[in-house]
Tab-separated table of C-alpha atoms and ligand atoms in Angstrom:
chain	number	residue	atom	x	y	z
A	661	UNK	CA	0.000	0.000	0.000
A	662	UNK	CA	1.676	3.347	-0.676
A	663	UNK	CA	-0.957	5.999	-1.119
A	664	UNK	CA	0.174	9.665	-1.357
A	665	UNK	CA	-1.898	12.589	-0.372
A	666	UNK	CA	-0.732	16.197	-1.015
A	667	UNK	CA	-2.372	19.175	0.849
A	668	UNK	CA	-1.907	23.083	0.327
A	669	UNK	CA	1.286	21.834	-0.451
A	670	UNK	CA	3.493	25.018	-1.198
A	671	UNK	CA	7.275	25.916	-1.417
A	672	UNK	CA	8.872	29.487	-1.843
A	673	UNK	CA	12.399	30.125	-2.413
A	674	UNK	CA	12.930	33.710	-1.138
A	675	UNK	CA	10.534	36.043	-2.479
A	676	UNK	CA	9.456	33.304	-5.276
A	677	UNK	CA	6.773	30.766	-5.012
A	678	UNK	CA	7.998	27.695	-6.744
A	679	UNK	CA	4.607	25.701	-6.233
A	680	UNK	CA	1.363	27.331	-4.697
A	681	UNK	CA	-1.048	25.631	-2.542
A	682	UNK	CA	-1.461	22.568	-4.941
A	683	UNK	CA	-3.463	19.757	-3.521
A	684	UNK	CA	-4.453	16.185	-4.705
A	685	UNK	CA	-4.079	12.299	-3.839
A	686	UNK	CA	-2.189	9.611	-5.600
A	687	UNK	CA	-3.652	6.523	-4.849
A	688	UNK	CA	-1.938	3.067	-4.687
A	689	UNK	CA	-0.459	1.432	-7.251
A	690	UNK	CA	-1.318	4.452	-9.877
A	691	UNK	CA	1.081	5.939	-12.394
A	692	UNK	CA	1.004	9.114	-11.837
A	693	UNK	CA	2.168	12.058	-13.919
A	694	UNK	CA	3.047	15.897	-13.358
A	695	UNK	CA	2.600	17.233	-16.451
A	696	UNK	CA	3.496	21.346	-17.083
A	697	UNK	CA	5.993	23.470	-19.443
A	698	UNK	CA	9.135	24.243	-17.497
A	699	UNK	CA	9.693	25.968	-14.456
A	700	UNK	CA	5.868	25.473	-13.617
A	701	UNK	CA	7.230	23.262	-10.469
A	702	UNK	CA	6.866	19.921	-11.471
A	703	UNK	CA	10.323	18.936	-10.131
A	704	UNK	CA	10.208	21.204	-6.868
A	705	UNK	CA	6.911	18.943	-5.948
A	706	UNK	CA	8.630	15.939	-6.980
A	707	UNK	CA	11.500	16.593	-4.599
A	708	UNK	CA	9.486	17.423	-1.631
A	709	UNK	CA	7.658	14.262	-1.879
A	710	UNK	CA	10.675	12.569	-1.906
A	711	UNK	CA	12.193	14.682	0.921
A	712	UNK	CA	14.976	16.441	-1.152
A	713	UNK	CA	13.488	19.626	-0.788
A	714	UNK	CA	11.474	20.521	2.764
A	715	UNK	CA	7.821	22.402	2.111
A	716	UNK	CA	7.607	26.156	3.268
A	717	UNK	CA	3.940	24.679	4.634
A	718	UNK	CA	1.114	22.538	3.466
A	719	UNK	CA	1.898	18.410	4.227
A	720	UNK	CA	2.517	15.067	2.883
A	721	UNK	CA	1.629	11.516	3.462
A	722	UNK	CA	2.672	8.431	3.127
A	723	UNK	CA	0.183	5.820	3.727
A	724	UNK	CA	-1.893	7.928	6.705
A	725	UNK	CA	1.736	9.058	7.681
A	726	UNK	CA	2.820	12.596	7.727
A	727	UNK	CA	5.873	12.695	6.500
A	728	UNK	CA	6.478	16.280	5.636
A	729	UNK	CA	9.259	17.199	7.214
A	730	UNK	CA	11.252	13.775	7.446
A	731	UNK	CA	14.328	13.333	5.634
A	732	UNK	CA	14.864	11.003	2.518
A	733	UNK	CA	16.342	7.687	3.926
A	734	UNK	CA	13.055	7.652	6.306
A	735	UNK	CA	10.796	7.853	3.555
A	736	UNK	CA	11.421	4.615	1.367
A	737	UNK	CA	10.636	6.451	-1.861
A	738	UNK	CA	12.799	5.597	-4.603
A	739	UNK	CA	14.090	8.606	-6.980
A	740	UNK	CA	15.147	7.786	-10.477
A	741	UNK	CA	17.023	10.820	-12.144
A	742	UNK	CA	17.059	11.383	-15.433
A	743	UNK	CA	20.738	11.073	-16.333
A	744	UNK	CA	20.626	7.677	-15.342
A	745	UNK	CA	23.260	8.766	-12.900
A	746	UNK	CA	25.338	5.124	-11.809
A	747	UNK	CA	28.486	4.497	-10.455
A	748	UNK	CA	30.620	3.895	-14.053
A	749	UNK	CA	34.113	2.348	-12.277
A	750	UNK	CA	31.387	-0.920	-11.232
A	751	UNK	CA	30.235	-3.801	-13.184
A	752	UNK	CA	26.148	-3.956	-13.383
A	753	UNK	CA	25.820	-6.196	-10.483
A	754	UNK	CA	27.903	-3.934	-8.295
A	755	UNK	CA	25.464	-1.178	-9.317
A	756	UNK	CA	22.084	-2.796	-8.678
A	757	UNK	CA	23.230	-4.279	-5.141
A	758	UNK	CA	25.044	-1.164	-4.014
A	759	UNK	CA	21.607	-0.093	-1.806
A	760	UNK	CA	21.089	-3.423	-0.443
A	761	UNK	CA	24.896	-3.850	0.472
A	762	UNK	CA	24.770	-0.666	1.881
A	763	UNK	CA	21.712	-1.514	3.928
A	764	UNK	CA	24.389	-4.082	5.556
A	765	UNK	CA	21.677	-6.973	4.158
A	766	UNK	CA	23.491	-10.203	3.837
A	767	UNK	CA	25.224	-11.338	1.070
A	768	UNK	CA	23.080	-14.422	-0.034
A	769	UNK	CA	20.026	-12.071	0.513
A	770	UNK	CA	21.778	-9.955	-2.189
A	771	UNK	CA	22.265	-12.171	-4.795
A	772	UNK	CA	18.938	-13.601	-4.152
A	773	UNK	CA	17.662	-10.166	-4.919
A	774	UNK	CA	19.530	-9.102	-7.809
A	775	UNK	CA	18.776	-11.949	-9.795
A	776	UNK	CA	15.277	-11.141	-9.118
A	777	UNK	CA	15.290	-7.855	-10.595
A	778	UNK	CA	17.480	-8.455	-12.984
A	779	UNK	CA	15.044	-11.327	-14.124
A	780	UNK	CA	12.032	-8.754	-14.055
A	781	UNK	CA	14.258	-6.340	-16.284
A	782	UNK	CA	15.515	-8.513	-18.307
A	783	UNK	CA	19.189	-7.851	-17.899
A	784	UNK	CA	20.915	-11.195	-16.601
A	785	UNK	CA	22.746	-11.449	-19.426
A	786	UNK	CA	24.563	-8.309	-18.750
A	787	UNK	CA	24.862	-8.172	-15.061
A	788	UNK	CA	28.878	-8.884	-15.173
A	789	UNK	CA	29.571	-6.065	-17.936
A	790	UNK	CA	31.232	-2.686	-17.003
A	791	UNK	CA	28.456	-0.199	-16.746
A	792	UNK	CA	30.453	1.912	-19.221
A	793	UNK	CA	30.031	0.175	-22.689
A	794	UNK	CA	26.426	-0.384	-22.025
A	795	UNK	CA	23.810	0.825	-24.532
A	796	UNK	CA	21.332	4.018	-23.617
A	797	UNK	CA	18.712	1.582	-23.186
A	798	UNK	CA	20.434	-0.962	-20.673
A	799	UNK	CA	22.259	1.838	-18.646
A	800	UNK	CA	17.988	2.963	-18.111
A	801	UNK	CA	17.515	-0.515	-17.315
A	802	UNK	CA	20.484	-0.907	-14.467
A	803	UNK	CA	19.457	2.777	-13.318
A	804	UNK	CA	15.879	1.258	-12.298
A	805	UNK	CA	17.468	-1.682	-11.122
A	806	UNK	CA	19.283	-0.167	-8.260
A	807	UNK	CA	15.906	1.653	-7.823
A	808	UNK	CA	13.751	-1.214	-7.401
A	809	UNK	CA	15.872	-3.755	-5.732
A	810	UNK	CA	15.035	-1.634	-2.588
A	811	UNK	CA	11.584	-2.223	-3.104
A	812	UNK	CA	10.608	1.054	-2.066
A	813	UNK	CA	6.758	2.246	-1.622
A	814	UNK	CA	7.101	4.677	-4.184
A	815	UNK	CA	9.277	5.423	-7.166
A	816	UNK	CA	10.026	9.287	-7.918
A	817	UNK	CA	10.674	9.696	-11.944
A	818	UNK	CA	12.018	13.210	-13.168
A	819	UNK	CA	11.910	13.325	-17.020
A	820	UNK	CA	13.774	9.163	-17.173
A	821	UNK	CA	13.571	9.606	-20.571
A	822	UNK	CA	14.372	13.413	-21.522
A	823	UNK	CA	18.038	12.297	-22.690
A	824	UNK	CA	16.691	9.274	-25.173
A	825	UNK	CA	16.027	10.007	-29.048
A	826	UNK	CA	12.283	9.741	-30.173
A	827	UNK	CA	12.205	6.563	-31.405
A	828	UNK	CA	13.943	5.212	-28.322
A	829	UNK	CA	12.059	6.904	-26.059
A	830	UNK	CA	8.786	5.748	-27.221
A	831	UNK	CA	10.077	2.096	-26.927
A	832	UNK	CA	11.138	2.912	-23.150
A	833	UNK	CA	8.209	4.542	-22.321
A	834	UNK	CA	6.596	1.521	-23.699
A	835	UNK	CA	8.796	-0.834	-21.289
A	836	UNK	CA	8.062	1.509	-18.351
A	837	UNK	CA	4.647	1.188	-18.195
A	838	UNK	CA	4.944	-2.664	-18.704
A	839	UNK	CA	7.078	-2.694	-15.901
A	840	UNK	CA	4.824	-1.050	-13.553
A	841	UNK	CA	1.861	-2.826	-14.773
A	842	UNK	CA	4.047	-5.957	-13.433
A	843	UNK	CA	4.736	-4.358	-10.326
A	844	UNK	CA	2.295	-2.509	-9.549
A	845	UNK	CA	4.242	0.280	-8.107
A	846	UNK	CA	3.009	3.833	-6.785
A	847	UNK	CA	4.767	6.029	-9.666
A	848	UNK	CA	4.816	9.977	-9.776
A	849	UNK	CA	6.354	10.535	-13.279
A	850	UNK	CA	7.701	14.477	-14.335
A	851	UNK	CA	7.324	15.388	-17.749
A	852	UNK	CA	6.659	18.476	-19.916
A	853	UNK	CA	5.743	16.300	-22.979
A	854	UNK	CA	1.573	16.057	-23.090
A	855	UNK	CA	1.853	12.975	-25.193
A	856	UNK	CA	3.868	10.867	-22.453
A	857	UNK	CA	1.559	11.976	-20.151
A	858	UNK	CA	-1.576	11.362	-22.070
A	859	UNK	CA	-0.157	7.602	-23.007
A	860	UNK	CA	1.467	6.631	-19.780
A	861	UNK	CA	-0.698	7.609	-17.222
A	862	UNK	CA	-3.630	6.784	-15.151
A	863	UNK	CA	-3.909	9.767	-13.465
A	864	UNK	CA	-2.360	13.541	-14.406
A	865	UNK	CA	-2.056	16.911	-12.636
A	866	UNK	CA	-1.291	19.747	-14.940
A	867	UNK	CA	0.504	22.967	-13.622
A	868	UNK	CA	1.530	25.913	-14.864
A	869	UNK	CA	2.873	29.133	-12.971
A	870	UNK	CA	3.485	27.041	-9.438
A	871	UNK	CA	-0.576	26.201	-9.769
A	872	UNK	CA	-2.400	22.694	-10.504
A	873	UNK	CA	-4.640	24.128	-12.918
A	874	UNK	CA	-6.548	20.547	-13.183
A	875	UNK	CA	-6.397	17.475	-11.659
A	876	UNK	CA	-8.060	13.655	-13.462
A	877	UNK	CA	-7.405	10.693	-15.524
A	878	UNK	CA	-5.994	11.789	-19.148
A	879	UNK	CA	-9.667	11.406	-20.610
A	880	UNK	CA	-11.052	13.878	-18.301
A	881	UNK	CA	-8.044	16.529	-18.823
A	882	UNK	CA	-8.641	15.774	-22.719
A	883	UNK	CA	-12.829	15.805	-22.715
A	884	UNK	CA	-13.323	18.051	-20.302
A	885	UNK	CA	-10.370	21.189	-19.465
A	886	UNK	CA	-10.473	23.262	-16.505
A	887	UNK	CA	-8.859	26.276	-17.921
A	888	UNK	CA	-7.895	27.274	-21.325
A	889	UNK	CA	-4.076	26.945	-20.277
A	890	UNK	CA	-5.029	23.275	-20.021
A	891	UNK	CA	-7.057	23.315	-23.307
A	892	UNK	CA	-4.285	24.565	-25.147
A	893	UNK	CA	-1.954	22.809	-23.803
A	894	UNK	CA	-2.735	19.189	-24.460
A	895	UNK	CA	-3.916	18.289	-27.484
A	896	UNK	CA	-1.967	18.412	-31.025
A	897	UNK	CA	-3.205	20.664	-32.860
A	898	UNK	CA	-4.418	22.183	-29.381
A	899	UNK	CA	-7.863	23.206	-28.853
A	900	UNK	CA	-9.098	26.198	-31.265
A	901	UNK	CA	-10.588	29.300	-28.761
A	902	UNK	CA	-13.035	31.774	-30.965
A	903	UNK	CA	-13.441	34.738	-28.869
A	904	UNK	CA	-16.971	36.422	-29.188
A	905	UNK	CA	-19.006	38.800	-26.573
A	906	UNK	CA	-21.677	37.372	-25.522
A	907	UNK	CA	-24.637	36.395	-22.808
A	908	UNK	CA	-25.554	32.605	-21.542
A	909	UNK	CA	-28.411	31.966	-19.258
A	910	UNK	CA	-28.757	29.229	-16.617
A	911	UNK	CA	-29.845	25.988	-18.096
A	912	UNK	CA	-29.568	27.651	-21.822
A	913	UNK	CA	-27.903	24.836	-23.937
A	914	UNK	CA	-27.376	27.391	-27.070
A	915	UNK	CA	-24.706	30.149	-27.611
A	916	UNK	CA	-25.444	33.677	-29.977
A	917	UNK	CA	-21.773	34.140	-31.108
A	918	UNK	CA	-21.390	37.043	-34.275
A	919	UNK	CA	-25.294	36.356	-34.976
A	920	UNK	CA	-24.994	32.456	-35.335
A	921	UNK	CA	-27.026	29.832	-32.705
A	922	UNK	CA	-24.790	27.035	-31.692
A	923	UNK	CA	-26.236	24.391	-29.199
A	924	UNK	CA	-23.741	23.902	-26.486
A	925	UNK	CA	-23.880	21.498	-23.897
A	926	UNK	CA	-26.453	22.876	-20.761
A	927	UNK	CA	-24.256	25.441	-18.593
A	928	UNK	CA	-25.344	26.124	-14.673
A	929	UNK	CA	-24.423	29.728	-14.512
A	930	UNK	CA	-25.395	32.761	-16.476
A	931	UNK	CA	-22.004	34.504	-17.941
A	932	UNK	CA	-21.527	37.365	-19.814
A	933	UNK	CA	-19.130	39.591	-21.407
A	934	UNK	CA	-15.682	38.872	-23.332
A	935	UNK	CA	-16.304	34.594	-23.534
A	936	UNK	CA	-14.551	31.841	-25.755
A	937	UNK	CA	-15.523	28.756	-27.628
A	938	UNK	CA	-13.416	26.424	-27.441
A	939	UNK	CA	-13.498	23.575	-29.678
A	940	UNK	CA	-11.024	20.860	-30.401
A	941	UNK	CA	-10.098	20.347	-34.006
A	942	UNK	CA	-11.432	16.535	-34.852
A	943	UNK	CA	-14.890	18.351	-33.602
A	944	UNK	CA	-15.382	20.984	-36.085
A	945	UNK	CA	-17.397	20.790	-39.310
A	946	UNK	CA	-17.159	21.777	-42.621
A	947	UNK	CA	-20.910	22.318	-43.329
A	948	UNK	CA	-22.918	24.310	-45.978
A	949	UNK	CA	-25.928	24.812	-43.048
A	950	UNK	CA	-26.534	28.423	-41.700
A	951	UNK	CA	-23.703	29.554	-38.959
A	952	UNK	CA	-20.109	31.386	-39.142
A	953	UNK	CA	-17.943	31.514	-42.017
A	954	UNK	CA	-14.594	30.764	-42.670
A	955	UNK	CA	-12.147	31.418	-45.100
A	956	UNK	CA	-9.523	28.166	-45.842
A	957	UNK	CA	-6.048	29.465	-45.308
A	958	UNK	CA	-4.217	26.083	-45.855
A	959	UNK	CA	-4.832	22.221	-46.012
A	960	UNK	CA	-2.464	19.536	-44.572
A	961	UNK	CA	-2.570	16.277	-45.918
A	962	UNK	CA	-1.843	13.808	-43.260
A	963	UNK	CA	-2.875	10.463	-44.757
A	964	UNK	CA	-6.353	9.358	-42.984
A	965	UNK	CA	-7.128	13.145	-42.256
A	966	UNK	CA	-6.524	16.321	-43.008
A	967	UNK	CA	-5.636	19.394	-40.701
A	968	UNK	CA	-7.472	22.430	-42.631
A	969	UNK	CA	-6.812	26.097	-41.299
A	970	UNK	CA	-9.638	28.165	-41.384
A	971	UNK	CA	-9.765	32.219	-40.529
A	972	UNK	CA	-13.518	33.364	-39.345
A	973	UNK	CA	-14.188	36.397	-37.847
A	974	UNK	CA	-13.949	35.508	-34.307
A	975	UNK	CA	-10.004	33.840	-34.801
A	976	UNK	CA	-8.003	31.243	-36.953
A	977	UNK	CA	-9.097	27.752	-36.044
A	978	UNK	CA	-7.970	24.261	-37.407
A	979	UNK	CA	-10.247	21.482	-38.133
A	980	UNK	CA	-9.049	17.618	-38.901
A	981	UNK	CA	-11.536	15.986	-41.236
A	982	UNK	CA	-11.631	13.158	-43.349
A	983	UNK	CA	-8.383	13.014	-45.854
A	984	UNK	CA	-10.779	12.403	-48.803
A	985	UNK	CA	-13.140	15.339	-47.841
A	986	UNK	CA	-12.809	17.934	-50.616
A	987	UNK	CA	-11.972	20.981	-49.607
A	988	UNK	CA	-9.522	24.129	-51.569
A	989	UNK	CA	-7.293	26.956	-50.298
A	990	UNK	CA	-9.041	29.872	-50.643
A	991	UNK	CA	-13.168	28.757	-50.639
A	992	UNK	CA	-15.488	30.086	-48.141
A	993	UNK	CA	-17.005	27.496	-45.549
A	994	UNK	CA	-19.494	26.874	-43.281
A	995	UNK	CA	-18.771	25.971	-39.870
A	996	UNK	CA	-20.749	23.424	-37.596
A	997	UNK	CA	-19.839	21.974	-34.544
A	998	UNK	CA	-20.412	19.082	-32.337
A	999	UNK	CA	-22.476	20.437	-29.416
A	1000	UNK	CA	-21.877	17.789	-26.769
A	1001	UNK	CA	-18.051	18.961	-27.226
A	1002	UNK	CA	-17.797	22.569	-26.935
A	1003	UNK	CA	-16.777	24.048	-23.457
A	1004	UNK	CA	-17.094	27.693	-23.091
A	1005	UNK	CA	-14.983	29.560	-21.174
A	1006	UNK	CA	-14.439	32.959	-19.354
A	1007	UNK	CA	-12.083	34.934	-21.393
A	1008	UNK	CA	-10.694	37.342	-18.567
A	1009	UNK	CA	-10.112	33.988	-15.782
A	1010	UNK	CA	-9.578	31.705	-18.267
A	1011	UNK	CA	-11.585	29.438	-16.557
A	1012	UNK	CA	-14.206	26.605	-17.989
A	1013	UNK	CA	-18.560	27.754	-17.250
A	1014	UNK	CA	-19.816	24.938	-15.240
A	1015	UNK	CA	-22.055	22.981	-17.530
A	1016	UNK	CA	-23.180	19.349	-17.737
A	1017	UNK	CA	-20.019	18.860	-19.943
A	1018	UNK	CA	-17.900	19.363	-16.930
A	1019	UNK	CA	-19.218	17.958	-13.948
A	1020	UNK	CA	-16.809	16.969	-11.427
A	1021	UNK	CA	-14.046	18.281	-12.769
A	1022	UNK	CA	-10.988	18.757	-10.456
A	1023	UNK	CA	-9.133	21.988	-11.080
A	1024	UNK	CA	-7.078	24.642	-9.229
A	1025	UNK	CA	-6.102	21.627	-6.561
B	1088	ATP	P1	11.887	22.098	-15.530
B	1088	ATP	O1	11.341	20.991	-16.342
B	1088	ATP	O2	12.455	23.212	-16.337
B	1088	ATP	O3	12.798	21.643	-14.414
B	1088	ATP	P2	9.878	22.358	-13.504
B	1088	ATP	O4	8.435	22.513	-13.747
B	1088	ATP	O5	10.352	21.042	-13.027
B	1088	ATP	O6	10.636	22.765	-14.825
B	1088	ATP	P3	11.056	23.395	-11.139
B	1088	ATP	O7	12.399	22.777	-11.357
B	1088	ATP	O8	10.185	22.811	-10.103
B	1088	ATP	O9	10.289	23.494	-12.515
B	1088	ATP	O10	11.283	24.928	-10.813
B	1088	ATP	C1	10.216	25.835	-10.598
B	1088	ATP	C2	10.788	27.210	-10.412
B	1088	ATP	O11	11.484	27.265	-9.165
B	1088	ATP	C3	11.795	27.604	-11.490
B	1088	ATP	O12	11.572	28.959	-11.838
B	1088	ATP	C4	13.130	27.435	-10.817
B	1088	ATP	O13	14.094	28.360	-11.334
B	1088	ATP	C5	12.800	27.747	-9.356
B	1088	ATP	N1	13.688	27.006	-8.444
B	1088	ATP	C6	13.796	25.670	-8.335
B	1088	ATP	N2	14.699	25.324	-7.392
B	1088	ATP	C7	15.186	26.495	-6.894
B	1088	ATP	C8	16.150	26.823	-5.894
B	1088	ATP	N3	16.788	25.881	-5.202
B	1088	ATP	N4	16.370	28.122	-5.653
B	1088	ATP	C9	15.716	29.101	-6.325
B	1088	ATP	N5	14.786	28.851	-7.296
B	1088	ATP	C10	14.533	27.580	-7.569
């Protein structure tokens, strides 16, 4: 069992607030990612879970127990770093058992428990090789090695894979999430990339500016964004935002935006003023019914669809649509959208209108 719960967690370093207040719980077992562009805090919360860095206030748990203010080697939370930092004058073995041998454990025990992990990570055959000659890939492997043969509660995970090519990285993403499927490990995973995220997690927070601007499984952050920062941020092409002044009533399902009626999904709040619509591009349509206009700026052929820029009055927007849809640079088109998809939000805050799209959504911690 290694459940983590964060509350009004927050860390300043002089006058600047690295992470602010950010709350949630990471339950047993779940990968977990922190997901935000850099210097949003990812790796200051990471490190105070793990005890490298001590919280200006808010707390932590481990398991019911606070352990806020312990230091690392009380914790049992394993940190992997991303330079896959390991002790290059030992042989693979040497590496892995280092923690247990400096645990004092005895040396049967050790062996016992190296060829265990080295049987889950498939590295036997290399477990008598210098660490120095040893492909990207296999150095990862001993690096998580020497991390798991502790079998710690929790595994810590800043960016693993930031040094690894594309193709590589895919492949060890790929073997990561195995692994922990095996195991069934509490993971907290830092990355900046929104497509690791989205395919490797069960759970994500998303920060930006020392703030968890939403909190839910990759679905939810996908379907149903807190904030625009979070609309726009995941998602490729990101979500299109066509700002338009306007009014909504309570319980209204339908939108006036530049003289066009689009049904929306039923909002619990009246709004009004400067709002967006915000639509992601697999969810607009090229239609020849009433509505808004656009002009096509550009079409990109991308095999089963195409991305097609549009400009309409209220901002440029990108649609994906069917490859073999016919559609010219330069033609005037009508534009329809799914209604059950379209959040609205409030331009000035940023923030999503409550509406039955976005029930229970998690956001701001
Ligand atoms: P990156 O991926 O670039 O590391 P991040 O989201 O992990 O981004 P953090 O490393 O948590 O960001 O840093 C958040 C902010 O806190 C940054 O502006 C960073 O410069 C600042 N910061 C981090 N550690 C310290 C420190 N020890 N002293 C002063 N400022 C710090």
């Amino acid at each position: 069992m290694a459940e983590i719960v964060i509350k009004n967690l927050r860390k300043t370093f002089g006058d600047f607030t690295a992470v602010r207040d950010s709350s949630f719980t990471i339950k047993d077992g779940e990968f977990f990612m922190l997901l935000g562009p850099s210097g949003c805090g990812k790796t200051t919360t990471l490190r105070m879970i793990a005890g490298l860095e001590l919280p200006t206030s808010g707390e932590i748990y481990l398991d019911g127990e606070e352990i806020s203010q312990q230091p690392p080697s009380k914790r049992d939370i394993a940190f992997v770093f991303q330079m896959f930092a390991l002790y290059p004058h030992m042989n693979v073995r040497r590496n892995i058992s280092y923690p247990l041998v400096s645990q004092g454990m005895a040396k049967a025990d050790v062996k016992a428990k190296v060829a265990e992990v080295a049987n889950i990570l498939g590295i036997n055959d290399i477990l008598d090789r210098p660490v120095g000659g040893l492909s990207g890939g296999d150095r990862q492997r001993v690096a998580l090695g020497r991390a798991i043969v502790r079998d710690p509660k929790a595994f810590m995970m800043d960016e693993p894979l930031g040094a690894l090519d594309a193709e590589f990285r895919e492949h060890m993403a790929e073997e990561l999430r195995a692994l922990h499927d095996r195991m069934n490990a509490t993971t907290v995973y830092v990355t900046h990339d929104q497509l690791e995220a989205m395919q490797m997690g069960d759970k994500i927070v998303v920060m930006n500016n020392a703030v968890v601007e939403q909190f839910g499984t990759p679905q939810e952050i996908y379907d149903k964004p807190a904030t625009m920062f979070v609309a726009d941020f995941i998602g490729s092409p990101s979500m299109n935002f066509l700002h338009f002044d306007g009014q909504i009533q309570k319980d209204s399902a339908r939108v006036a935006m530049n003289g066009a009626t689009y049904a929306v999904p039923k909002q619990h709040t009246d709004a009004g003023g400067k709002l967006v619509f915000g639509v992601r591009p697999e969810h607009v349509r090229l239609s020849d019914s009433g509505g808004l206009r656009a002009g096509v700026l550009a079409t990109e052929y991308l095999g089963t669809t195409q991305i097609i820029t549009l400009d309409s009055g209220n901002g440029e927007l990108k649609a994906r649509v069917d490859a073999d849809q016919p559609v010219k640079v330069g033609e005037s088109v009508g534009l329809d959208f799914k209604p059950e998809t379209i959040t609205l939000f409030d331009a000035e805050s940023g923030a999503a209108l409550p509406s039955a799209l976005n029930e229970g959504v998690v956001a701001h911690g």
